[in-house]
Short mmCIF file of C-alpha atoms and ligand atoms in Angstrom, two decimals:
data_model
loop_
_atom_site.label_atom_id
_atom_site.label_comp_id
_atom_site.label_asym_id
_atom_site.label_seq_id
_atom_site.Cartn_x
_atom_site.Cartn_y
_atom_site.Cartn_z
CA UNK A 1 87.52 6.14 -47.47
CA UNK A 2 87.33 9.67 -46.16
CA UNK A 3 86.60 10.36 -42.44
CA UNK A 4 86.34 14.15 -41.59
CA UNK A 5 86.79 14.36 -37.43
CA UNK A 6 85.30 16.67 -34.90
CA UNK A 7 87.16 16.77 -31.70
CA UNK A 8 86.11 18.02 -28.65
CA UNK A 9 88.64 18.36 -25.91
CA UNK A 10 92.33 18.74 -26.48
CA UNK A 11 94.29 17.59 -23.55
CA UNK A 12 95.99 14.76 -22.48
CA UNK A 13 93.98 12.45 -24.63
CA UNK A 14 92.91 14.50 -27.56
CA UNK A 15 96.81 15.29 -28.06
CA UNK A 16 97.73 11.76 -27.03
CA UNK A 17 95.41 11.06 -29.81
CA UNK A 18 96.47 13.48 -32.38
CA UNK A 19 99.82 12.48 -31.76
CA UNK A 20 98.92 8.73 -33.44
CA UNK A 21 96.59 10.03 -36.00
CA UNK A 22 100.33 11.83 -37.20
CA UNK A 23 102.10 8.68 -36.27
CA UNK A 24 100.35 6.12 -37.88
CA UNK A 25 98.39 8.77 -41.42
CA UNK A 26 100.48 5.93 -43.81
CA UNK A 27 99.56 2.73 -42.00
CA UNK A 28 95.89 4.14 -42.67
CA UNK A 29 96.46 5.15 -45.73
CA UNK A 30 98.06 1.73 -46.72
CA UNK A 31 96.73 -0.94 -44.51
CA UNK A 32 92.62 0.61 -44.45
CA UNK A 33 92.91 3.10 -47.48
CA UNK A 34 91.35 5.63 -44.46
CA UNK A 35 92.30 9.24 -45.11
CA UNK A 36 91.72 10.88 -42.00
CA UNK A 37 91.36 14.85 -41.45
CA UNK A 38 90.35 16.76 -38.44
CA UNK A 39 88.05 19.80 -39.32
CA UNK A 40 87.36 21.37 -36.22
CA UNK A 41 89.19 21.59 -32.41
CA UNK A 42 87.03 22.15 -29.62
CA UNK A 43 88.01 22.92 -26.52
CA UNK A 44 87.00 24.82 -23.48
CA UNK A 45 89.91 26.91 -22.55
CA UNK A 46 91.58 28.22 -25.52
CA UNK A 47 88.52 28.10 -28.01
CA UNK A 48 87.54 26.55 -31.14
CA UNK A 49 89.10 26.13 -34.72
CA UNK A 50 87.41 25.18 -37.64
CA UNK A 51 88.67 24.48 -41.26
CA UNK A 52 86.62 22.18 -43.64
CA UNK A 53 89.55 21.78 -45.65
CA UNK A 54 91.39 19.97 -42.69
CA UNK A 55 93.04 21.36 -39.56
CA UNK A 56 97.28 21.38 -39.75
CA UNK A 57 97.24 18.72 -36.20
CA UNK A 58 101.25 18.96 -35.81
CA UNK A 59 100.45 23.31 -35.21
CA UNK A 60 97.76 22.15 -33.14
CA UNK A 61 99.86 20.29 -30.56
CA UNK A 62 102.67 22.61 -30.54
CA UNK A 63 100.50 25.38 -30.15
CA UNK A 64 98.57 23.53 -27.47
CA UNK A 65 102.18 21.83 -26.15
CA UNK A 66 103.29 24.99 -25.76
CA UNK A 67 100.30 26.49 -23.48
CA UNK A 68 99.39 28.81 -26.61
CA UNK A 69 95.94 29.56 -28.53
CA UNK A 70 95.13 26.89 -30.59
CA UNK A 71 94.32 29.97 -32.90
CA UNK A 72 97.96 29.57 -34.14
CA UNK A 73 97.15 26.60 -36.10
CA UNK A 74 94.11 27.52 -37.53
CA UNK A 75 90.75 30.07 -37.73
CA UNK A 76 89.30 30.51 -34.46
CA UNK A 77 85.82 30.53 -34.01
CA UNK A 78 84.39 32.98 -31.45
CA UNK A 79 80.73 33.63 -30.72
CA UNK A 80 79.63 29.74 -31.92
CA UNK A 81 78.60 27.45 -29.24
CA UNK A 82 80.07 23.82 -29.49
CA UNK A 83 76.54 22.46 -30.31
CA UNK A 84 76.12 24.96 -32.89
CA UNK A 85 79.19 23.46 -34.40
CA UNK A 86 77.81 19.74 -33.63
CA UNK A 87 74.87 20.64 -36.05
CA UNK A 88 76.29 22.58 -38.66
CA UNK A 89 80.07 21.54 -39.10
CA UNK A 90 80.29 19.00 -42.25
CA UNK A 91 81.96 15.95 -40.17
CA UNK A 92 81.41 12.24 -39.62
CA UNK A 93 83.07 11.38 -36.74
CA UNK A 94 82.85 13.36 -33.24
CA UNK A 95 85.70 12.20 -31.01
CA UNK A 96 84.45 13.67 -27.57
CA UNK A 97 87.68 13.42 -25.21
CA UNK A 98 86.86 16.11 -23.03
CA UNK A 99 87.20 15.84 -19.31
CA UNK A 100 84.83 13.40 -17.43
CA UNK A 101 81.99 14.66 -15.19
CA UNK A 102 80.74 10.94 -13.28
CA UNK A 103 77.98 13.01 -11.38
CA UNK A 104 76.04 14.24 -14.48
CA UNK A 105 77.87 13.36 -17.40
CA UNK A 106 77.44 16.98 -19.02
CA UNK A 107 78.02 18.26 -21.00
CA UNK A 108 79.78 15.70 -22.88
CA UNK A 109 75.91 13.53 -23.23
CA UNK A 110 74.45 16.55 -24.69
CA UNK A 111 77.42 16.48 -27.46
CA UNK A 112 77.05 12.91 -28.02
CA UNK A 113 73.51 12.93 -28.64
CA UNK A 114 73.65 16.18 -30.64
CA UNK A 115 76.58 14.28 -33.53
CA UNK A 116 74.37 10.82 -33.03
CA UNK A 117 71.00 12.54 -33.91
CA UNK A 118 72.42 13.83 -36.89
CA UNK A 119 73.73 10.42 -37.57
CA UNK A 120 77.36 10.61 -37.11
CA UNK A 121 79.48 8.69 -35.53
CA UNK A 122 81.09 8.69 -31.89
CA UNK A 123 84.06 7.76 -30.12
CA UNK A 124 84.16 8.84 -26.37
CA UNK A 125 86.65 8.33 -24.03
CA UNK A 126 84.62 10.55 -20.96
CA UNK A 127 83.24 7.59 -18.48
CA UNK A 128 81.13 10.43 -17.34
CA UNK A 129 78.16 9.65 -20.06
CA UNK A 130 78.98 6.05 -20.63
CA UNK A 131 78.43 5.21 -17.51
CA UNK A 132 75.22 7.21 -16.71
CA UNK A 133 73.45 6.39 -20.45
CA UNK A 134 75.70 3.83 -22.26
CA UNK A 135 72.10 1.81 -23.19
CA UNK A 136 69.84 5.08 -24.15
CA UNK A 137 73.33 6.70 -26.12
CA UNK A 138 73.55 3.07 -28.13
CA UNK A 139 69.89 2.78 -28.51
CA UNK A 140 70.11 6.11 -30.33
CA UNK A 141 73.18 5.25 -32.34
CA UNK A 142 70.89 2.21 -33.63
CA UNK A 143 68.30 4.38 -34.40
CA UNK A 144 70.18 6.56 -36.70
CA UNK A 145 72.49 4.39 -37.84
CA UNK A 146 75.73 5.45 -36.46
CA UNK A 147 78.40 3.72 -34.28
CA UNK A 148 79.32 4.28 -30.63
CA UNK A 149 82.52 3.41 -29.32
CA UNK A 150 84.20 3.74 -25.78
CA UNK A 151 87.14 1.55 -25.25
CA UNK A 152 89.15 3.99 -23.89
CA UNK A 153 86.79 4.46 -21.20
CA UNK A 154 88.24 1.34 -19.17
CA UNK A 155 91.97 0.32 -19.24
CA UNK A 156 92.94 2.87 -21.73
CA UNK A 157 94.16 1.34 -24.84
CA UNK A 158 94.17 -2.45 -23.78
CA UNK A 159 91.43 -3.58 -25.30
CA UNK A 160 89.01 -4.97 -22.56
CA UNK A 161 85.56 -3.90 -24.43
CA UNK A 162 86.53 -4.77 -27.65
CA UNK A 163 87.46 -8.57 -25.85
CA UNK A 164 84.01 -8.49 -24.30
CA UNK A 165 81.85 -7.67 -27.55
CA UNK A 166 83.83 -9.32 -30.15
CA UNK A 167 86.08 -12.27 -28.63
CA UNK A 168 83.72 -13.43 -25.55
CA UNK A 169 80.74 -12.72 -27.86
CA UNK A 170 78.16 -15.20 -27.04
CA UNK A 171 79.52 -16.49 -23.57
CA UNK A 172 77.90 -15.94 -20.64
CA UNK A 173 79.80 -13.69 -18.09
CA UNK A 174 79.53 -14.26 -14.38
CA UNK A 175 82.04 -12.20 -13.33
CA UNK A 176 84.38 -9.16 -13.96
CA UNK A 177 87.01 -8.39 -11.14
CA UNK A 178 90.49 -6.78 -11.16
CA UNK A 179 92.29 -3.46 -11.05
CA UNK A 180 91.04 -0.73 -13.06
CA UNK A 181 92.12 2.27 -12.03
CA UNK A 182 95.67 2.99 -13.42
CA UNK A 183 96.57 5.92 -10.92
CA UNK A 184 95.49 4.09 -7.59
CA UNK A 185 97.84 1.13 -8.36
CA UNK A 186 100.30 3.70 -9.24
CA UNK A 187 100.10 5.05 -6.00
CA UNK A 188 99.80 1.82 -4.36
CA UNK A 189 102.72 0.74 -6.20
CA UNK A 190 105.44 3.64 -5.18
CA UNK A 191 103.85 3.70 -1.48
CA UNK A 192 104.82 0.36 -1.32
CA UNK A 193 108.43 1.12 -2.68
CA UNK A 194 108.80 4.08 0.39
CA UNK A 195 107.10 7.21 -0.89
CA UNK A 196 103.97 8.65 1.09
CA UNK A 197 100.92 8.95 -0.11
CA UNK A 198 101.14 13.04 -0.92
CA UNK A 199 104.26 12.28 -2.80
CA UNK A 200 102.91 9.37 -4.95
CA UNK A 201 99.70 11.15 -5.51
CA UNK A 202 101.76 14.15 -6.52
CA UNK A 203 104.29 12.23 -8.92
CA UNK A 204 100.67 10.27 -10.56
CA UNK A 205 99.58 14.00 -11.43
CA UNK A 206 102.91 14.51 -13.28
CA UNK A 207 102.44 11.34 -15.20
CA UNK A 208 99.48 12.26 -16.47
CA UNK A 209 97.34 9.89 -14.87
CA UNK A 210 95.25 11.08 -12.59
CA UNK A 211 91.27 12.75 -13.68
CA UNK A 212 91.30 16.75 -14.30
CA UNK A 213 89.56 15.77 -10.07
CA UNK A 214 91.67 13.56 -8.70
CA UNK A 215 89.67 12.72 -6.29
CA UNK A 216 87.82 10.86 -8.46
CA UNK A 217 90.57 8.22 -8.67
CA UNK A 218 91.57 8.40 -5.12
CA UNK A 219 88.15 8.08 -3.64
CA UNK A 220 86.96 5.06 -5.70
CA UNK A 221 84.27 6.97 -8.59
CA UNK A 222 86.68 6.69 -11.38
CA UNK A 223 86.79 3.12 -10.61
CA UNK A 224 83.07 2.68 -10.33
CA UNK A 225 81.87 4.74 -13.57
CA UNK A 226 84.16 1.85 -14.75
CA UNK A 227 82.13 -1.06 -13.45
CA UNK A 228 78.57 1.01 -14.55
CA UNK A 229 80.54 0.53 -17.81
CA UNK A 230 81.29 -3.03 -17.92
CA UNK A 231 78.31 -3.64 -15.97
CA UNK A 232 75.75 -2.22 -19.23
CA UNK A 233 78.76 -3.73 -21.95
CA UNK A 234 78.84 -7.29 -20.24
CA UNK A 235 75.39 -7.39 -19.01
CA UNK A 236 73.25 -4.93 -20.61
CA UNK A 237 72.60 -3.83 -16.63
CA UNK A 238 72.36 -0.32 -16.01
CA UNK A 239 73.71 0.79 -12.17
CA UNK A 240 73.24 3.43 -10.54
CA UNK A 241 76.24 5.20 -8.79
CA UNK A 242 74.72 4.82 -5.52
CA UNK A 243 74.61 1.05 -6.02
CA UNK A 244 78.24 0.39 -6.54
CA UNK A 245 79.65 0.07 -3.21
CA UNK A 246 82.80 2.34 -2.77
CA UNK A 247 85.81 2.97 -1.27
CA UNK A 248 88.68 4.42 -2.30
CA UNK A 249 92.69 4.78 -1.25
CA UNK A 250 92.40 7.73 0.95
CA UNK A 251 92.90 5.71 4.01
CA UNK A 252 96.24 4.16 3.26
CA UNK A 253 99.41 4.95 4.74
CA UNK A 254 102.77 4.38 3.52
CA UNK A 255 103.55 2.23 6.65
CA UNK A 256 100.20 0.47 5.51
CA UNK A 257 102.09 -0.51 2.32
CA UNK A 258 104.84 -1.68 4.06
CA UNK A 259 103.73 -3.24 6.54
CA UNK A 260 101.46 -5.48 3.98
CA UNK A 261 104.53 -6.10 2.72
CA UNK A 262 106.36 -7.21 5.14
CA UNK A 263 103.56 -10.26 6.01
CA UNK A 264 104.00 -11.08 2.09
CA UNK A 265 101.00 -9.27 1.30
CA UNK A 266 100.24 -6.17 -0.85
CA UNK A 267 97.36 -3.51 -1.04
CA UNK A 268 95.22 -3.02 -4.13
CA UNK A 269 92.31 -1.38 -5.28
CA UNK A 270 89.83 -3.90 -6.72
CA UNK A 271 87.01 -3.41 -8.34
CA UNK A 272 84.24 -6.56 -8.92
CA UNK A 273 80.87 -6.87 -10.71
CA UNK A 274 79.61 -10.13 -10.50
CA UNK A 275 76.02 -11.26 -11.53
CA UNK A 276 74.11 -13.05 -8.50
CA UNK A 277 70.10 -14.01 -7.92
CA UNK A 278 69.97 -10.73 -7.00
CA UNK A 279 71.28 -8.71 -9.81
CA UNK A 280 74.70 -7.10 -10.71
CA UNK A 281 76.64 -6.43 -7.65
CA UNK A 282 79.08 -4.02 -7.80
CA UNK A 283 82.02 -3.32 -5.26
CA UNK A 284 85.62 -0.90 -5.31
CA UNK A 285 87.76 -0.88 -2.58
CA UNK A 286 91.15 -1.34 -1.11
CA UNK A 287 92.04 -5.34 -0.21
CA UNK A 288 95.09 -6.90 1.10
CA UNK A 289 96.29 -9.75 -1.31
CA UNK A 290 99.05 -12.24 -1.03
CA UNK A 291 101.75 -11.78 -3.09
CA UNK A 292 101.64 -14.96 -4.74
CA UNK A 293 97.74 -14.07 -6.33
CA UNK A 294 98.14 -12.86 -9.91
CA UNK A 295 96.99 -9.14 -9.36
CA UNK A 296 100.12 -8.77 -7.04
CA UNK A 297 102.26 -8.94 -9.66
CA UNK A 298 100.44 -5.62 -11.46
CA UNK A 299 102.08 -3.02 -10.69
CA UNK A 300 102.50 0.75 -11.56
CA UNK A 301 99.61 2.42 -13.96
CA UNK A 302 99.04 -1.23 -15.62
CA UNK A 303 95.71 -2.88 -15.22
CA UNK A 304 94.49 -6.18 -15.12
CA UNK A 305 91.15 -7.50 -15.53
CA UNK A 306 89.79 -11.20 -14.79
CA UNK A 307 86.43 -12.57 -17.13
CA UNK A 308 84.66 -15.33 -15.74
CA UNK A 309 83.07 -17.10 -18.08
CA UNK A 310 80.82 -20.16 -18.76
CA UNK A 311 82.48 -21.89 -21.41
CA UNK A 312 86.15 -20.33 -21.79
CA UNK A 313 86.75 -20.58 -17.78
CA UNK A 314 88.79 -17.44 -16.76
CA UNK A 315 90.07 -15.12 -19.38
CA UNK A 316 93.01 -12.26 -18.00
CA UNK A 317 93.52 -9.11 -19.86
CA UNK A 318 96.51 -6.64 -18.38
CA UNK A 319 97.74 -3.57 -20.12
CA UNK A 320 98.34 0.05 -19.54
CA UNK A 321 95.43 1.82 -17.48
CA UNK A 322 95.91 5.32 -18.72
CA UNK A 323 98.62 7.17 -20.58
CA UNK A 324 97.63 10.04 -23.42
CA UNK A 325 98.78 7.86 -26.12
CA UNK A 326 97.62 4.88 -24.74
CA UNK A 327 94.05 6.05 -24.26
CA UNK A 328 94.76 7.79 -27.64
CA UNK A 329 95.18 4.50 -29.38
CA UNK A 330 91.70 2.88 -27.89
CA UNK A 331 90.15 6.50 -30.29
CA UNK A 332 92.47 4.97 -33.14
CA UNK A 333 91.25 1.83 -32.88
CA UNK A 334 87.90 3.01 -32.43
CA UNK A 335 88.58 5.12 -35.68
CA UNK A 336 88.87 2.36 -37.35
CA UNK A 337 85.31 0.27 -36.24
CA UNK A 338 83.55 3.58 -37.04
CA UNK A 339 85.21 2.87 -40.75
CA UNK A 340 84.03 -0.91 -40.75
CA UNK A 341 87.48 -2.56 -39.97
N1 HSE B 1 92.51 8.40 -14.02
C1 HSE B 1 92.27 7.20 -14.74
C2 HSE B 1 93.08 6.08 -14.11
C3 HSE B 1 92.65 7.42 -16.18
O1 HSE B 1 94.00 6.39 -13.36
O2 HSE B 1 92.80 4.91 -14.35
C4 HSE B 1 92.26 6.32 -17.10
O3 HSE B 1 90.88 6.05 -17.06
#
C-alpha cells in the first residue's frame, strides 16, 4: 500500500516524526508492505514545499535542524495558502503537528476538517482541536469515511487511547486519574532534587518538553485539554474548559519540594476525571502524596495513568509524556491504523 502524507508543522514533533518515518521505511516496507512518502511540508515560519513525487525528509530535517529554509530540500511554494494546499494537493493522509492553541483550537480545526471533508485521513497530535471538537471532528470522519487519530495528544507515544478504544473496549470506565503532563513532573521532579523552579522550568524548555506557551503546562491547561480528551475518548462527554477545575505548579517552591520530602511525601500534578450522578468531573492540580503511593515513584517527563474499570479492576499505564520522537511514534503508530493495521 501507498500512503502519500501532508504535514503540517515541522518542529519538535513533525521532525521527531520524520525522524522514525527514516528510521523504521524497511520495517514498513517489510512488516505492513506500507510505502510511505511525504508530498508536501507545511509550516508557518519557513514556508511550504511541495513535490508529488515525494519530498527528500533527511534534507528536510537538516535543513530545518540547521535553522535553514526548508526550501533547501525541496520547491517552495509561495503565494498558496495551507488550505489551498489541503484541497488541491493529491495526498491521503494529513499529519497536523503544528503547535496547540487550547483556547480556540485554530487553526489546526479548520485544517482537519478541510483533509476530512475531502475524505482523507488525519493524525493530530495538537490537543488544541481534540479537545474542543474531538465528537463533531469524528462524526465527520464517519461521514466521509476517513480515520481520525490522536494518540499523541495524551502521554506522547505510550499508548493510553489506543488502551482505551481497543484493549478496555467494552468495559465501563469510572475513573481516569494520574499524571499527565510530562513537563510539570519534570519540574516537580528536579525541584525536588534542589533546583528552583526558574531553573527546572528553564532546563524542561531545553528538553523539549514544554508547549511553544509554557504556560500552558505550568498553569494546569495542557493538563486539562488532556482530560477534555479522555473525557470525549472514555466517555463520549464533551467538557468545556471552564468545567475542568484547574490549577497548575506556579505556586510551588523548591523548599515546597523539599520540605514534602522531608515528611516522606512528594508533590505532583494530578489530573482526575471521574464519572459521578452528576456527570464527568474533571480536576488538575498540585497534591501532596506519600511516597509509598504508586505515582511517587513517576518521576521526570514519564507519565502514568490509572483506569478504573468495572470488570478488569484498575488498569496502570506509565510511559514517556512527551519527547519529539516519542510523540513522533504515537503519528507512526497512528500511520499505521489509518492503513488498517
Ligand atoms: N508539554 C506537554 C507535556 C507535551 O509536558 O506533557 C506533551 O503533551
Amino acid at each position: 500500500m501507498e500512503l502519500k502524507l501532508l504535514i503540517i508543522g515541522f518542529g519538535r514533533v513533525g521532525r521527531g516524526f520524520a525522524e522514525l518515518l527514516i528510521a523504521k521505511r524497511k520495517t514498513l516496507q517489510q512488516q505492513f508492505g506500507l510505502n510511505c512518502s511525504v508530498v508536501a511540508i507545511v509550516t508557518r515560519r519557513s514556508g511550504a514545499i511541495v513535490d508529488e513525487r515525494g519530498l527528500d525528509l533527511s534534507k528536510a530535517l537538516k535543513a530545518a535542524r540547521n535553522g535553514r529554509s526548508l526550501a533547501e530540500a525541496g520547491p517552495a511554494v509561495k503565494n498558496v495558502s495551507t488550505i489551498d494546499l489541503l484541497s488541491n494537493l493529491d495526498y491521503d493522509v494529513l499529519a497536523e503537528l503544528s503547535a496547540t492553541d487550547i483556547e480556540t483550537g485554530e487553526p489546526a480545526t479548520s485544517f482537519i476538517k478541510q483533509a476530512l471533508n475531502r475524505g482523507r485521513h488525519v493524525i493530530t497530535t495538537n490537543k488544541g482541536p481534540v479537545a474542543l471538537h474531538l465528537n463533531e471532528l469524528q462524526k465527520l470522519a464517519g461521514l466521509k469515511g476517513a480515520v481520525l487519530r490522536y494518540e499523541g495528544t495524551v502521554m506522547s507515544g505510550t499508548p493510553l487511547l489506543n488502551l482505551i478504544r481497543n484493549n478496555l473496549a467494552a468495559l465501563s470506565i469510572r475513573k481516569i486519574r494520574g499524571i499527565v503532563n510530562g513537563s510539570c513532573n519534570y519540574i516537580l521532579t528536579r525541584m525536588e532534587e534542589g533546583l528552583s523552579y526558574d531553573q527546572a522550568v528553564e532546563e524542561a524548555g531545553r528538553s523539549g518538553y514544554l508547549e511553544a506557551d509554557p504556560t500552558a503546562d505550568v498553569e494546569g491547561w495542557d493538563a486539562a485539554a488532556k482530560l477534555m480528551i479522555l473525557s470525549q475518548a472514555a466517555f463520549g462527554v464533551r467538557l468545556k474548559t471552564e468545567e475542568v477545575e484547574r490549577r497548575g505548579i506556579t505556586n510551588l517552591t523548591r523548599k515546597d519540594a523539599q520540605q514534602a520530602k522531608s515528611k516522606g511525601k512528594v508533590w505532583k500534578l494530578i489530573a482526575t476525571l471521574e464519572k459521578t450522578e452528576n456527570g464527568v468531573e474533571a480536576k488538575v492540580g498540585p497534591e501532596m502524596i506519600d511516597l509509598s503511593h504508586p505515582l511517587a515513584a513517576v518521576r521526570g517527563v514519564t507519565n502514568a495513568v490509572t483506569i478504573s474499570t468495572d470488570y478488569l479492576q484498575d488498569v496502570t499505564i506509565a510511559g514517556p509524556g512527551a519527547g519529539n520522537c516519542e510523540t513522533g511514534y504515537a503519528v507512526l503508530n497512528d500511520l499505521l491504523a489509518c492503513a488498517h493495521f
